mmCIF file of C-alpha atoms in Angstrom:
data_model
loop_
_atom_site.group_PDB
_atom_site.id
_atom_site.type_symbol
_atom_site.label_atom_id
_atom_site.label_comp_id
_atom_site.label_asym_id
_atom_site.label_seq_id
_atom_site.Cartn_x
_atom_site.Cartn_y
_atom_site.Cartn_z
ATOM 1 C CA MET A 318 -12.309 -17.843 -26.673
ATOM 2 C CA GLY A 319 -16.067 -18.365 -25.841
ATOM 3 C CA VAL A 320 -18.344 -15.389 -25.598
ATOM 4 C CA ARG A 321 -18.578 -15.848 -21.741
ATOM 5 C CA SER A 322 -14.708 -15.605 -21.521
ATOM 6 C CA TRP A 323 -15.011 -12.219 -23.938
ATOM 7 C CA LEU A 324 -17.391 -10.907 -21.471
ATOM 8 C CA ALA A 325 -15.653 -11.388 -18.516
ATOM 9 C CA ARG A 326 -12.148 -10.129 -19.921
ATOM 10 C CA ARG A 327 -14.112 -6.866 -21.243
ATOM 11 C CA ALA A 328 -15.611 -6.652 -17.699
ATOM 12 C CA VAL A 329 -12.392 -6.900 -16.140
ATOM 13 C CA ARG A 330 -10.682 -4.165 -18.257
ATOM 14 C CA ALA A 331 -13.774 -1.608 -17.702
ATOM 15 C CA ALA A 332 -15.286 -3.034 -14.721
ATOM 16 C CA ARG A 333 -18.163 -1.440 -12.822
ATOM 17 C CA VAL A 334 -18.345 -1.648 -9.117
ATOM 18 C CA LEU A 335 -21.541 -1.535 -7.159
ATOM 19 C CA VAL A 336 -20.836 -0.544 -3.459
ATOM 20 C CA VAL A 337 -23.245 -1.784 -0.640
ATOM 21 C CA GLU A 338 -22.208 0.674 2.168
ATOM 22 C CA CYS A 339 -23.629 -0.841 5.420
ATOM 23 C CA PRO A 340 -23.905 1.234 8.540
ATOM 24 C CA GLY A 341 -20.728 1.897 10.160
ATOM 25 C CA SER A 342 -18.444 1.361 7.327
ATOM 26 C CA TRP A 343 -18.262 4.608 5.798
ATOM 27 C CA ALA A 344 -14.262 4.692 5.682
ATOM 28 C CA VAL A 345 -14.423 1.373 4.285
ATOM 29 C CA ARG A 346 -16.704 2.583 1.308
ATOM 30 C CA VAL A 347 -14.703 5.411 0.516
ATOM 31 C CA ALA A 348 -11.499 2.834 0.413
ATOM 32 C CA VAL A 349 -13.252 1.377 -2.215
ATOM 33 C CA GLU A 350 -14.108 4.241 -4.185
ATOM 34 C CA ARG A 351 -10.780 5.495 -4.439
ATOM 35 C CA ALA A 352 -9.351 2.015 -5.230
ATOM 36 C CA VAL A 353 -11.879 1.464 -8.002
ATOM 37 C CA ARG A 354 -10.953 4.991 -9.637
ATOM 38 C CA ALA A 355 -7.255 4.154 -9.167
ATOM 39 C CA ARG A 356 -7.821 1.196 -11.302
ATOM 40 C CA GLY A 357 -9.528 2.918 -13.982
ATOM 41 C CA TRP A 358 -12.978 1.293 -13.024
ATOM 42 C CA ARG A 359 -16.073 2.776 -12.627
ATOM 43 C CA LEU A 360 -18.760 2.785 -9.879
ATOM 44 C CA ALA A 361 -22.336 1.481 -10.748
ATOM 45 C CA LEU A 362 -25.210 2.982 -9.739
ATOM 46 C CA SER A 363 -27.643 0.100 -10.202
ATOM 47 C CA PRO A 364 -27.316 -3.787 -9.937
ATOM 48 C CA ALA A 365 -28.292 -4.061 -13.874
ATOM 49 C CA SER A 366 -25.043 -1.996 -14.709
ATOM 50 C CA ALA A 367 -22.825 -3.765 -12.263
ATOM 51 C CA ASP A 368 -19.939 -6.403 -12.841
ATOM 52 C CA VAL A 369 -18.589 -6.647 -9.310
ATOM 53 C CA LEU A 370 -20.419 -6.341 -6.066
ATOM 54 C CA VAL A 371 -18.623 -5.234 -3.006
ATOM 55 C CA VAL A 372 -20.328 -5.020 0.356
ATOM 56 C CA THR A 373 -18.310 -2.919 3.312
ATOM 57 C CA GLY A 374 -18.765 -3.877 6.924
ATOM 58 C CA ARG A 375 -21.188 -6.543 7.912
ATOM 59 C CA ALA A 376 -24.539 -7.003 6.585
ATOM 60 C CA ASP A 377 -26.984 -8.283 9.114
ATOM 61 C CA GLY A 378 -30.907 -9.217 9.339
ATOM 62 C CA GLU A 379 -32.360 -7.121 6.410
ATOM 63 C CA MET A 380 -29.472 -5.966 5.354
ATOM 64 C CA THR A 381 -28.389 -9.249 3.942
ATOM 65 C CA GLU A 382 -31.581 -9.790 2.283
ATOM 66 C CA ILE A 383 -31.394 -6.246 0.560
ATOM 67 C CA VAL A 384 -27.709 -7.752 -0.414
ATOM 68 C CA GLU A 385 -28.776 -10.606 -2.030
ATOM 69 C CA GLN A 386 -31.772 -8.819 -3.836
ATOM 70 C CA HIS A 387 -28.778 -6.642 -5.696
ATOM 71 C CA TRP A 388 -26.709 -9.757 -6.354
ATOM 72 C CA ASP A 389 -29.662 -11.416 -8.003
ATOM 73 C CA ALA A 390 -30.427 -8.400 -10.184
ATOM 74 C CA MET A 391 -27.157 -8.408 -11.439
ATOM 75 C CA PRO A 392 -26.179 -9.807 -15.021
ATOM 76 C CA GLY A 393 -23.126 -11.922 -15.600
ATOM 77 C CA PRO A 394 -20.230 -12.442 -15.595
ATOM 78 C CA ARG A 395 -20.201 -11.109 -12.223
ATOM 79 C CA ALA A 396 -18.322 -11.357 -8.890
ATOM 80 C CA ARG A 397 -18.969 -10.184 -5.539
ATOM 81 C CA GLY A 398 -16.750 -9.418 -2.214
ATOM 82 C CA ARG A 399 -16.999 -8.056 1.189
ATOM 83 C CA ALA A 400 -14.693 -5.847 2.795
ATOM 84 C CA GLU A 401 -14.843 -4.982 6.565
ATOM 85 C CA SER A 402 -11.620 -2.644 6.567
ATOM 86 C CA ALA A 403 -9.551 -0.254 4.091
ATOM 87 C CA ALA A 404 -6.790 -2.647 4.125
ATOM 88 C CA ALA A 405 -8.904 -5.550 2.675
ATOM 89 C CA VAL A 406 -9.797 -3.517 -0.098
ATOM 90 C CA ALA A 407 -7.430 -4.344 -2.601
ATOM 91 C CA ASP A 408 -7.453 -8.183 -2.012
ATOM 92 C CA VAL A 409 -11.277 -8.097 -2.211
ATOM 93 C CA LEU A 410 -11.150 -6.244 -5.772
ATOM 94 C CA ASP A 411 -8.288 -8.661 -6.652
ATOM 95 C CA ALA A 412 -10.283 -11.838 -5.861
ATOM 96 C CA ALA A 413 -13.027 -10.115 -7.909
ATOM 97 C CA VAL A 414 -11.064 -10.156 -10.977
ATOM 98 C CA LEU A 415 -9.776 -13.474 -10.844
ATOM 99 C CA ASP A 416 -13.436 -14.697 -10.524
ATOM 100 C CA LEU A 417 -14.684 -12.871 -13.361
ATOM 101 C CA VAL A 418 -12.042 -14.117 -15.662
ATOM 102 C CA ASP A 419 -12.345 -17.786 -14.540
ATOM 103 C CA ASP A 420 -14.552 -19.759 -16.478
ATOM 104 C CA GLY A 421 -15.438 -22.562 -14.127
ATOM 105 C CA THR A 422 -16.782 -19.673 -11.601
ATOM 106 C CA GLN A 423 -18.790 -17.993 -13.912
ATOM 107 C CA ARG A 424 -20.266 -21.312 -15.390
ATOM 108 C CA THR A 425 -21.208 -22.648 -11.962
ATOM 109 C CA ASP A 426 -22.542 -18.906 -11.533
ATOM 110 C CA ALA A 427 -24.694 -19.207 -14.406
ATOM 111 C CA ASP A 428 -25.873 -22.519 -13.991
ATOM 112 C CA GLY A 429 -26.899 -21.929 -10.382
ATOM 113 C CA ARG A 430 -29.013 -18.740 -11.623
ATOM 114 C CA SER A 431 -30.683 -21.350 -14.517
ATOM 115 C CA GLY A 432 -31.480 -23.739 -11.867
ATOM 116 C CA SER A 433 -33.233 -21.218 -9.692
ATOM 117 C CA ALA A 434 -35.225 -19.860 -12.245
ATOM 118 C CA SER A 435 -36.072 -23.428 -13.646
ATOM 119 C CA GLY A 436 -37.321 -23.944 -10.110
ATOM 120 C CA ASP A 437 -39.251 -20.804 -9.572
ATOM 121 C CA PRO A 438 -42.426 -20.324 -11.474
ATOM 122 C CA ALA A 439 -42.204 -16.256 -11.003
ATOM 123 C CA ARG A 440 -38.831 -16.494 -12.549
ATOM 124 C CA ALA A 441 -39.645 -19.142 -15.162
ATOM 125 C CA ASP A 442 -42.173 -16.970 -16.673
ATOM 126 C CA ASP A 443 -40.259 -13.909 -16.875
ATOM 127 C CA SER A 444 -40.802 -12.778 -20.013
ATOM 128 C CA THR A 445 -41.601 -9.003 -19.260
ATOM 129 C CA GLY A 446 -38.129 -8.974 -17.066
ATOM 130 C CA HIS A 447 -39.849 -7.808 -14.103
ATOM 131 C CA GLY A 448 -38.199 -10.620 -12.144
ATOM 132 C CA GLU A 449 -34.732 -9.098 -12.592
ATOM 133 C CA MET A 450 -35.965 -5.403 -11.553
ATOM 134 C CA ASP A 451 -34.773 -4.045 -8.213
ATOM 135 C CA HIS A 452 -37.804 -3.017 -6.051
ATOM 136 C CA GLY A 453 -35.028 -1.463 -3.045
ATOM 137 C CA GLY A 454 -36.695 -4.161 -0.778
ATOM 138 C CA MET A 455 -40.062 -2.861 -0.528
ATOM 139 C CA ASP A 456 -42.716 -4.623 1.026
ATOM 140 C CA HIS A 457 -45.949 -4.801 -1.016
ATOM 141 C CA GLY A 458 -48.253 -5.953 2.368
ATOM 142 C CA GLU A 459 -51.796 -5.875 1.415
ATOM 143 C CA MET A 460 -51.388 -4.268 -1.820
ATOM 144 C CA ASP A 461 -53.264 -5.643 -4.922
ATOM 145 C CA MET A 462 -51.212 -6.829 -7.435
ATOM 146 C CA ALA A 463 -51.536 -7.060 -11.207
ATOM 147 C CA PRO A 464 -50.270 -9.391 -13.541
ATOM 148 C CA ASP A 465 -46.152 -9.910 -13.576
ATOM 149 C CA GLY A 466 -46.359 -8.629 -9.747
ATOM 150 C CA ILE A 467 -46.782 -4.680 -10.545
ATOM 151 C CA PRO A 468 -48.572 -3.018 -7.301
ATOM 152 C CA LEU A 469 -51.921 -1.278 -8.273
ATOM 153 C CA ALA A 470 -52.383 1.691 -6.569
ATOM 154 C CA GLY A 471 -55.406 2.128 -4.246
ATOM 155 C CA ALA A 472 -57.890 4.548 -3.482
ATOM 156 C CA SER A 473 -56.759 7.537 -1.473
ATOM 157 C CA GLU A 474 -58.327 10.383 0.494
ATOM 158 C CA HIS A 475 -56.031 12.330 -1.200
ATOM 159 C CA ASP A 476 -57.714 11.546 -4.689
ATOM 160 C CA ARG A 477 -58.110 14.668 -6.916
ATOM 161 C CA ASP A 478 -60.217 13.278 -9.745
ATOM 162 C CA GLY A 479 -62.512 10.408 -8.035
ATOM 163 C CA LEU A 480 -60.465 7.958 -9.532
ATOM 164 C CA GLU A 481 -58.475 4.785 -8.000
ATOM 165 C CA MET A 482 -54.816 4.396 -8.964
ATOM 166 C CA ASP A 483 -53.798 7.402 -7.545
ATOM 167 C CA GLU A 484 -51.854 6.333 -4.459
ATOM 168 C CA LEU A 485 -48.915 4.164 -4.415
ATOM 169 C CA PRO A 486 -46.521 2.939 -1.139
ATOM 170 C CA LEU A 487 -42.915 3.344 -2.284
ATOM 171 C CA ARG A 488 -39.766 2.739 -0.181
ATOM 172 C CA LEU A 489 -36.346 4.551 -0.704
ATOM 173 C CA GLY A 490 -33.371 3.107 0.652
ATOM 174 C CA PRO A 491 -31.429 1.760 2.453
ATOM 175 C CA ILE A 492 -29.612 1.477 -0.452
ATOM 176 C CA LEU A 493 -29.364 4.065 -2.894
ATOM 177 C CA PRO A 494 -26.981 6.578 -4.784
ATOM 178 C CA ALA A 495 -26.277 9.872 -2.540
ATOM 179 C CA TRP A 496 -28.255 8.434 0.206
ATOM 180 C CA PRO A 497 -27.412 7.989 4.022
ATOM 181 C CA ALA A 498 -26.667 4.304 4.619
ATOM 182 C CA GLY A 499 -29.204 2.231 6.301
ATOM 183 C CA LEU A 500 -31.850 4.895 5.957
ATOM 184 C CA VAL A 501 -35.322 3.815 5.177
ATOM 185 C CA LEU A 502 -38.291 6.064 3.842
ATOM 186 C CA ASP A 503 -41.588 4.759 3.469
ATOM 187 C CA LEU A 504 -43.612 7.031 1.392
ATOM 188 C CA VAL A 505 -47.218 6.913 0.085
ATOM 189 C CA LEU A 506 -47.316 8.733 -3.129
ATOM 190 C CA HIS A 507 -50.209 10.442 -4.703
ATOM 191 C CA GLY A 508 -48.785 10.798 -8.220
ATOM 192 C CA ASP A 509 -45.480 12.122 -7.525
ATOM 193 C CA LEU A 510 -46.383 13.828 -4.770
ATOM 194 C CA VAL A 511 -45.706 12.591 -1.246
ATOM 195 C CA VAL A 512 -48.449 12.707 0.750
ATOM 196 C CA ALA A 513 -47.415 10.305 3.997
ATOM 197 C CA ALA A 514 -44.149 9.262 5.079
ATOM 198 C CA THR A 515 -42.291 7.265 7.902
ATOM 199 C CA GLY A 516 -38.715 6.919 8.417
ATOM 200 C CA SER A 517 -36.304 4.643 10.038
ATOM 201 C CA PHE A 518 -32.943 2.694 9.855
ATOM 202 C CA VAL A 519 -32.334 -0.781 9.278
ATOM 203 C CA PRO A 520 -30.711 -2.447 12.414
ATOM 204 C CA ALA A 521 -26.898 -2.119 12.218
ATOM 205 C CA GLY A 522 -24.209 -4.532 12.596
ATOM 206 C CA ALA A 523 -21.115 -4.008 14.752
ATOM 207 C CA SER A 524 -19.058 -1.018 12.832
ATOM 208 C CA THR A 525 -16.029 -2.576 11.015
ATOM 209 C CA GLU A 526 -14.182 0.555 11.008
ATOM 210 C CA ALA A 527 -10.978 1.005 12.929
ATOM 211 C CA GLY A 528 -10.535 4.390 14.335
ATOM 212 C CA ALA A 529 -12.317 7.638 13.569
ATOM 213 C CA ALA A 530 -12.705 9.223 10.011
ATOM 214 C CA LEU A 531 -11.986 12.741 10.099
ATOM 215 C CA LEU A 532 -15.128 15.000 10.550
ATOM 216 C CA GLY A 533 -14.122 17.258 7.586
ATOM 217 C CA ALA A 534 -13.869 14.376 5.234
ATOM 218 C CA ARG A 535 -17.024 12.988 6.145
ATOM 219 C CA ARG A 536 -18.721 16.406 5.249
ATOM 220 C CA CYS A 537 -16.931 16.494 1.839
ATOM 221 C CA ASP A 538 -18.358 13.350 1.001
ATOM 222 C CA ASP A 539 -21.988 14.695 1.966
ATOM 223 C CA LEU A 540 -21.158 17.719 -0.406
ATOM 224 C CA ALA A 541 -20.077 15.668 -3.121
ATOM 225 C CA ALA A 542 -23.428 13.335 -2.684
ATOM 226 C CA MET A 543 -25.617 16.465 -3.030
ATOM 227 C CA LEU A 544 -23.553 17.632 -6.154
ATOM 228 C CA ASP A 545 -23.908 14.448 -7.932
ATOM 229 C CA LEU A 546 -27.413 14.491 -7.173
ATOM 230 C CA ALA A 547 -28.032 17.637 -8.212
ATOM 231 C CA GLY A 548 -26.300 16.914 -11.343
ATOM 232 C CA TRP A 549 -22.723 18.650 -11.243
ATOM 233 C CA ALA A 550 -20.240 15.899 -11.830
ATOM 234 C CA ASP A 551 -17.356 17.972 -11.670
ATOM 235 C CA GLY A 552 -18.369 19.627 -8.633
ATOM 236 C CA ALA A 553 -18.797 16.435 -7.197
ATOM 237 C CA ALA A 554 -15.472 15.410 -8.301
ATOM 238 C CA ARG A 555 -13.678 18.579 -6.731
ATOM 239 C CA ALA A 556 -15.499 17.800 -3.206
ATOM 240 C CA ARG A 557 -14.272 14.270 -3.420
ATOM 241 C CA ARG A 558 -10.806 15.688 -3.897
ATOM 242 C CA ALA A 559 -11.278 17.904 -1.191
ATOM 243 C CA ARG A 560 -12.049 14.938 0.854
ATOM 244 C CA ASP A 561 -9.236 12.572 0.095
ATOM 245 C CA ALA A 562 -7.260 15.449 0.682
ATOM 246 C CA ALA A 563 -8.635 15.690 4.156
ATOM 247 C CA LEU A 564 -7.907 11.971 4.383
ATOM 248 C CA ASP A 565 -4.476 12.071 3.505
ATOM 249 C CA GLY A 566 -3.708 14.951 6.143
ATOM 250 C CA ARG A 567 -3.581 17.493 3.312
ATOM 251 C CA ASP A 568 -5.799 19.922 4.989
ATOM 252 C CA GLU A 569 -4.406 23.016 3.129
ATOM 253 C CA VAL A 570 -5.259 21.828 -0.033
ATOM 254 C CA ALA A 571 -8.736 20.180 0.866
ATOM 255 C CA ALA A 572 -9.672 23.721 2.635
ATOM 256 C CA ALA A 573 -8.350 25.782 -0.889
ATOM 257 C CA VAL A 574 -10.380 23.261 -3.281
ATOM 258 C CA LEU A 575 -13.353 23.900 -0.866
ATOM 259 C CA SER A 576 -12.817 27.595 -1.190
ATOM 260 C CA GLY A 577 -12.954 27.644 -5.020
ATOM 261 C CA LEU A 578 -15.972 25.068 -4.809
ATOM 262 C CA ARG A 579 -18.105 27.355 -2.890
ATOM 263 C CA ARG A 580 -17.086 30.466 -5.137
ATOM 264 C CA ARG A 581 -18.192 28.511 -8.022
ATOM 265 C CA ILE A 582 -21.386 27.186 -6.582
ATOM 266 C CA GLU A 583 -22.382 31.043 -5.516
ATOM 267 C CA ARG A 584 -21.937 32.198 -9.282
ATOM 268 C CA SER A 585 -23.429 29.301 -10.814
ATOM 269 C CA ARG A 586 -26.748 29.819 -12.438
ATOM 270 C CA THR A 587 -27.243 26.316 -13.086
ATOM 271 C CA MET A 588 -27.111 25.729 -9.361
ATOM 272 C CA ARG A 589 -29.426 28.608 -8.855
ATOM 273 C CA TRP A 590 -31.791 27.578 -11.025
ATOM 274 C CA SER A 591 -31.991 23.890 -10.119
ATOM 275 C CA LEU A 592 -31.847 24.153 -6.327
ATOM 276 C CA ALA A 593 -32.867 27.649 -5.327
ATOM 277 C CA GLY A 594 -36.624 27.274 -4.133
ATOM 278 C CA ALA A 595 -36.670 23.912 -4.143
ATOM 279 C CA GLY A 596 -37.051 21.970 -0.805
ATOM 280 C CA THR A 597 -37.667 24.727 1.037
ATOM 281 C CA VAL A 598 -37.678 24.210 4.753
ATOM 282 C CA SER A 599 -39.277 26.643 7.523
ATOM 283 C CA ALA A 600 -39.683 26.214 11.180
ATOM 284 C CA GLU A 601 -43.214 24.896 10.746
ATOM 285 C CA SER A 602 -42.203 22.096 8.121
ATOM 286 C CA ALA A 603 -41.928 19.506 10.525
ATOM 287 C CA PRO A 604 -44.719 19.554 12.881
ATOM 288 C CA GLY A 605 -44.160 18.171 16.572
ATOM 289 C CA PHE A 606 -40.050 18.342 15.822
ATOM 290 C CA ASP A 607 -37.733 21.200 16.848
ATOM 291 C CA VAL A 608 -36.559 22.148 13.160
ATOM 292 C CA PRO A 609 -32.532 23.468 13.694
ATOM 293 C CA ASP A 610 -31.571 26.876 12.314
ATOM 294 C CA TRP A 611 -29.318 25.337 9.836
ATOM 295 C CA LEU A 612 -32.095 23.512 7.954
ATOM 296 C CA VAL A 613 -34.357 26.539 7.374
ATOM 297 C CA GLY A 614 -34.316 27.812 3.525
ATOM 298 C CA ASP A 615 -34.055 25.960 0.283
ATOM 299 C CA CYS A 616 -31.776 23.060 -1.122
ATOM 300 C CA ARG A 617 -29.237 25.677 -2.457
ATOM 301 C CA ASP A 618 -29.029 27.422 1.025
ATOM 302 C CA ARG A 619 -28.153 23.778 2.485
ATOM 303 C CA LEU A 620 -25.542 23.232 -0.123
ATOM 304 C CA LEU A 621 -23.665 26.314 0.977
ATOM 305 C CA VAL A 622 -24.279 24.905 4.415
ATOM 306 C CA LEU A 623 -22.475 21.852 3.604
ATOM 307 C CA VAL A 624 -19.330 23.587 2.027
ATOM 308 C CA ASP A 625 -19.098 25.936 4.891
ATOM 309 C CA ARG A 626 -18.945 22.981 7.431
ATOM 310 C CA ALA A 627 -16.815 20.948 5.464
ATOM 311 C CA ARG A 628 -14.434 24.207 5.317
ATOM 312 C CA ALA A 629 -14.931 24.768 9.253
ATOM 313 C CA ALA A 630 -14.080 20.956 10.183
ATOM 314 C CA ILE A 631 -11.002 21.024 7.935
ATOM 315 C CA SER A 632 -9.705 24.594 9.451
ATOM 316 C CA ASP A 633 -10.743 24.294 12.993
ATOM 317 C CA GLU A 634 -9.080 22.768 15.938
ATOM 318 C CA GLY A 635 -12.130 20.348 15.902
ATOM 319 C CA ALA A 636 -10.980 18.872 12.304
ATOM 320 C CA HIS A 637 -9.944 15.621 13.700
ATOM 321 C CA SER A 638 -13.352 15.067 15.594
ATOM 322 C CA ALA A 639 -15.558 12.071 14.332
ATOM 323 C CA ASP A 640 -18.582 13.316 15.544
ATOM 324 C CA VAL A 641 -21.016 16.158 15.333
ATOM 325 C CA SER A 642 -23.275 18.455 18.124
ATOM 326 C CA SER A 643 -26.513 17.030 18.780
ATOM 327 C CA ALA A 644 -27.772 20.330 17.470
ATOM 328 C CA GLU A 645 -26.725 19.212 13.998
ATOM 329 C CA LEU A 646 -28.372 15.773 14.341
ATOM 330 C CA VAL A 647 -31.840 14.696 12.350
ATOM 331 C CA GLY A 648 -33.782 11.676 13.028
ATOM 332 C CA PRO A 649 -35.375 9.649 10.387
ATOM 333 C CA GLU A 650 -38.942 10.696 11.542
ATOM 334 C CA MET A 651 -38.025 14.341 10.961
ATOM 335 C CA VAL A 652 -36.686 13.443 7.384
ATOM 336 C CA ALA A 653 -39.981 11.979 6.939
ATOM 337 C CA ALA A 654 -41.723 14.826 7.892
ATOM 338 C CA LEU A 655 -39.254 17.172 5.952
ATOM 339 C CA VAL A 656 -40.277 15.070 2.681
ATOM 340 C CA THR A 657 -43.757 15.221 2.879
ATOM 341 C CA GLY A 658 -45.661 17.190 0.627
ATOM 342 C CA LEU A 659 -42.673 17.148 -2.109
ATOM 343 C CA ASP A 660 -42.534 15.358 -5.108
ATOM 344 C CA VAL A 661 -40.007 12.179 -4.847
ATOM 345 C CA GLY A 662 -37.281 14.059 -6.745
ATOM 346 C CA VAL A 663 -37.354 17.351 -4.566
ATOM 347 C CA ALA A 664 -37.557 14.672 -1.584
ATOM 348 C CA ARG A 665 -34.262 13.088 -2.652
ATOM 349 C CA LEU A 666 -32.598 16.354 -2.804
ATOM 350 C CA VAL A 667 -33.984 17.174 0.553
ATOM 351 C CA VAL A 668 -32.036 14.093 1.969
ATOM 352 C CA ALA A 669 -29.093 14.770 0.243
ATOM 353 C CA SER A 670 -29.133 18.440 1.489
ATOM 354 C CA LEU A 671 -29.104 17.237 5.093
ATOM 355 C CA GLY A 672 -25.848 15.419 4.840
ATOM 356 C CA ALA A 673 -25.770 11.644 5.918
ATOM 357 C CA THR A 674 -23.241 13.057 8.773
ATOM 358 C CA ALA A 675 -26.171 14.875 10.231
ATOM 359 C CA VAL A 676 -29.045 11.927 9.514
ATOM 360 C CA ARG A 677 -28.766 9.552 12.746
ATOM 361 C CA GLU A 678 -30.857 7.298 14.571
ATOM 362 C CA VAL A 679 -31.711 9.478 17.689
ATOM 363 C CA VAL A 680 -34.329 9.835 19.974
ATOM 364 C CA ASP A 681 -34.456 13.610 20.435
ATOM 365 C CA VAL A 682 -33.106 15.989 17.958
#
């Protein structure tokens, strides 16, 4: 057995799957996650650690380019597939297994990568490894570039020490763990501080979801994302358990899990220490926007709001609704205003604390 075959079989036994959720394919993404865990596989957080790339929904325009960037950054042996419905997930994963263990497929893929590198001077002279780096689709624009394509920071009106190299553009999204699908924040950093930001959504392809997903399940998923980003893996797993129970029609189980989870969050010194006082929002935090009352407070306050809204959606008569009230919606430009003045890590927490269910492309919020 060759080294390539050994690596492929090892990848199949403990495959790591990177899921790219296109806007409008939430239910398909969740179906992939559930199937991955049922097989004893793991979810990858970056292309560098992934064996399988699964795109949910339809990638159009800019999303197609971003998907290809993620694919290019994945090491071999590797496989890819696209699931446009929850029913297609099992077949997509089965096909990925066959591709991973097929020597011919992997050899052709490796030869294609080698040919691409030899024909591309930037890749051919990639001794530092920057050619495999995933920049998240960042457009360097007019920015000066140092050797190896590393962007140089420019002078800034926010400079504190009179030195240049203080300001750097950074794009977050549209694909990140614990991130609303399709959301893009273009930031200007001064050190780790966000001094300016604009928000947008990548154009969405046609929705591939058949039927409406339960609002309660979506809110549980928002809660899981927030807890993952806050570093509480057990809490995130409990939130996903509630999500799956809601999707399976076991509302009483989901509500009980959420009630227990809320008590644990309230008692957790770790959650209080890491989230209390972080990302505090007031009515004046987003000039020019009408900040809704539920946003006011810190990340811990909004974490509890996520729990309460998930419980309410599961327990109330509107549990099977697929949408949220207009008072809850937060547009991308308001998100950008809310993260301005925060450091990048706290900005990520703030976005997660809003909940992907509430972050939409809207004109008036």
